[in-house]
Amino acid sequence: GENVEQHPSTLSVQEGDSAVIKCTYSDSASNYFPWYKQELGKGPQLIIDIRSNVGEKKDQRIAVTLNKTAKHFSLHITETQPEDSAVYFCAASFFGNEKLTFGTGTRLTIIP
Amino acid sequence: DAEITQSPRHKITETGRQVTLACHQTWNHNNMFWYRQDLGHGLRLIHYSYGVQDTNKGEVSDGYSVSRSNTEDLPLTLESAASSQTSVYFCASSGGEAGYPEAFFGQGTRLTVV
């Protein structure tokens, strides 16, 4: 089955700097790659996703890039703010399989 | 607004007892999932359902069961609770375009087995 690896497990950045979280996946048939943000005491919430026919997608300060050849995708957060502090999960799925396989998560801390 | 709710939010139970965690969604999604979250392991799939009367095992299904009698609910049962099942449990449902499962999660249930 699909295996998703996520790095780093923890990340601390100064407020205003950029943060990058990277994931690799094993199944070349995977075609959908969402990112979830989990705040303390809450369930994960979808923040951005990308499909395999797209190389990059942006939404304000958040962007995701996908390299199908290398089977990795990354989350980029620019101009970080204190409210970006949370645990971030990447995930992958392939067409016809509605299940998501998640990475192990990255705890992002924004230092004021 | 549509939502997905879990109950209880916190539960303490004794080893060997049967426990049922509730999950209710008003999204009218066919797909529903149960995950457990443990430090260092992320979110691991326990069971899932693609519709009424359909249930499937995930990667960590031993000791757990689910049933799907209607679209809205997917209760998770621990047949005989063990300390290894102490965890935070999340229910999710997904919809959207087929093949691109946009999942919505509940707030989680923190289960402690003593």
mmCIF file of C-alpha atoms in Angstrom, chain A residues 7-111:
data_model
loop_
_atom_site.group_PDB
_atom_site.id
_atom_site.type_symbol
_atom_site.label_atom_id
_atom_site.label_comp_id
_atom_site.label_asym_id
_atom_site.label_seq_id
_atom_site.Cartn_x
_atom_site.Cartn_y
_atom_site.Cartn_z
ATOM 1 C CA HIS A 7 9.919 15.787 7.351
ATOM 2 C CA PRO A 8 10.787 17.469 9.586
ATOM 3 C CA SER A 9 8.820 16.282 12.614
ATOM 4 C CA THR A 10 9.322 19.648 14.323
ATOM 5 C CA LEU A 11 10.094 23.054 12.852
ATOM 6 C CA SER A 12 10.617 26.420 14.513
ATOM 7 C CA VAL A 13 10.816 29.625 12.493
ATOM 8 C CA GLN A 14 10.923 33.322 13.321
ATOM 9 C CA GLU A 15 7.738 35.220 12.689
ATOM 10 C CA GLY A 16 7.822 36.641 9.184
ATOM 11 C CA ASP A 17 10.168 33.959 7.835
ATOM 12 C CA SER A 18 9.133 31.105 5.537
ATOM 13 C CA ALA A 19 8.483 27.489 6.493
ATOM 14 C CA VAL A 20 8.779 24.435 4.256
ATOM 15 C CA ILE A 21 7.501 20.941 5.025
ATOM 16 C CA LYS A 22 8.319 18.036 2.722
ATOM 17 C CA CYS A 23 6.620 14.715 2.019
ATOM 18 C CA THR A 24 7.464 11.744 -0.160
ATOM 19 C CA TYR A 25 5.077 9.043 -1.324
ATOM 20 C CA SER A 26 5.683 5.527 -2.561
ATOM 21 C CA ASP A 27 2.807 4.717 -4.931
ATOM 22 C CA SER A 28 3.296 6.252 -8.370
ATOM 23 C CA ALA A 29 -0.462 5.869 -8.964
ATOM 24 C CA SER A 30 -1.230 8.479 -6.288
ATOM 25 C CA ASN A 31 -2.866 11.521 -7.831
ATOM 26 C CA TYR A 32 -4.228 13.649 -4.983
ATOM 27 C CA PHE A 33 -2.168 15.339 -2.266
ATOM 28 C CA PRO A 34 -3.945 17.386 0.422
ATOM 29 C CA TRP A 35 -2.457 19.201 3.397
ATOM 30 C CA TYR A 36 -4.188 19.462 6.752
ATOM 31 C CA LYS A 37 -3.639 21.803 9.673
ATOM 32 C CA GLN A 38 -4.443 20.667 13.201
ATOM 33 C CA GLU A 39 -4.707 23.207 15.973
ATOM 34 C CA LEU A 40 -4.489 22.177 19.606
ATOM 35 C CA GLY A 41 -7.551 20.244 20.730
ATOM 36 C CA LYS A 42 -9.156 20.222 17.301
ATOM 37 C CA GLY A 43 -9.505 17.904 14.354
ATOM 38 C CA PRO A 44 -7.375 18.327 11.205
ATOM 39 C CA GLN A 45 -8.664 20.829 8.688
ATOM 40 C CA LEU A 46 -7.920 20.904 4.960
ATOM 41 C CA ILE A 47 -5.895 23.980 4.018
ATOM 42 C CA ILE A 48 -4.753 23.266 0.465
ATOM 43 C CA ASP A 49 -4.535 20.374 -1.968
ATOM 44 C CA ILE A 50 -2.961 19.590 -5.317
ATOM 45 C CA ARG A 51 -3.752 17.127 -8.066
ATOM 46 C CA SER A 52 -1.176 15.226 -10.060
ATOM 47 C CA ASN A 53 -1.810 17.183 -13.246
ATOM 48 C CA VAL A 54 -0.629 20.407 -11.571
ATOM 49 C CA GLY A 55 2.901 21.314 -10.480
ATOM 50 C CA GLU A 56 2.139 24.160 -8.105
ATOM 51 C CA LYS A 57 -0.841 25.736 -6.400
ATOM 52 C CA LYS A 58 -1.023 28.908 -4.308
ATOM 53 C CA ASP A 59 -3.550 30.323 -1.885
ATOM 54 C CA GLN A 60 -2.413 33.603 -0.360
ATOM 55 C CA ARG A 61 0.569 32.789 1.904
ATOM 56 C CA ILE A 62 0.353 29.048 1.353
ATOM 57 C CA ALA A 63 1.641 27.107 -1.642
ATOM 58 C CA VAL A 64 2.111 23.464 -2.486
ATOM 59 C CA THR A 65 4.504 22.060 -5.086
ATOM 60 C CA LEU A 66 4.503 18.584 -6.585
ATOM 61 C CA ASN A 67 7.326 16.680 -8.272
ATOM 62 C CA LYS A 68 5.801 13.514 -9.730
ATOM 63 C CA THR A 69 9.097 12.196 -11.033
ATOM 64 C CA ALA A 70 10.699 12.306 -7.607
ATOM 65 C CA LYS A 71 7.401 11.453 -5.873
ATOM 66 C CA HIS A 72 7.556 14.290 -3.424
ATOM 67 C CA PHE A 73 5.453 17.323 -2.589
ATOM 68 C CA SER A 74 6.009 20.268 -0.283
ATOM 69 C CA LEU A 75 4.062 22.866 1.678
ATOM 70 C CA HIS A 76 5.415 26.408 1.692
ATOM 71 C CA ILE A 77 4.181 29.044 4.138
ATOM 72 C CA THR A 78 5.491 32.567 3.606
ATOM 73 C CA GLU A 79 5.422 35.546 5.987
ATOM 74 C CA THR A 80 4.624 33.253 8.891
ATOM 75 C CA GLN A 81 2.391 34.505 11.687
ATOM 76 C CA PRO A 82 1.780 33.217 15.235
ATOM 77 C CA GLU A 83 -1.533 31.686 14.156
ATOM 78 C CA ASP A 84 0.371 29.400 11.774
ATOM 79 C CA SER A 85 1.649 27.469 14.806
ATOM 80 C CA ALA A 86 0.014 24.028 14.567
ATOM 81 C CA VAL A 87 0.626 20.446 13.461
ATOM 82 C CA TYR A 88 0.571 19.959 9.694
ATOM 83 C CA PHE A 89 -0.156 16.668 7.951
ATOM 84 C CA CYS A 90 0.383 15.732 4.336
ATOM 85 C CA ALA A 91 -1.626 12.941 2.733
ATOM 86 C CA ALA A 92 -1.958 11.041 -0.529
ATOM 87 C CA SER A 93 -4.559 8.985 -2.343
ATOM 88 C CA PHE A 94 -5.005 7.495 -5.797
ATOM 89 C CA PHE A 95 -7.990 7.601 -8.094
ATOM 90 C CA GLY A 96 -10.635 5.009 -7.292
ATOM 91 C CA ASN A 97 -9.441 4.704 -3.697
ATOM 92 C CA GLU A 98 -11.160 7.268 -1.518
ATOM 93 C CA LYS A 99 -8.821 6.623 1.417
ATOM 94 C CA LEU A 100 -6.129 9.050 2.483
ATOM 95 C CA THR A 101 -2.740 7.880 3.741
ATOM 96 C CA PHE A 102 -1.233 10.439 6.084
ATOM 97 C CA GLY A 103 2.299 11.425 6.942
ATOM 98 C CA THR A 104 3.379 11.474 10.575
ATOM 99 C CA GLY A 105 2.934 15.228 10.987
ATOM 100 C CA THR A 106 5.108 18.325 11.515
ATOM 101 C CA ARG A 107 4.763 20.502 14.588
ATOM 102 C CA LEU A 108 5.383 24.067 13.399
ATOM 103 C CA THR A 109 6.170 26.715 15.994
ATOM 104 C CA ILE A 110 6.334 30.390 15.040
ATOM 105 C CA ILE A 111 8.651 32.344 17.319
#
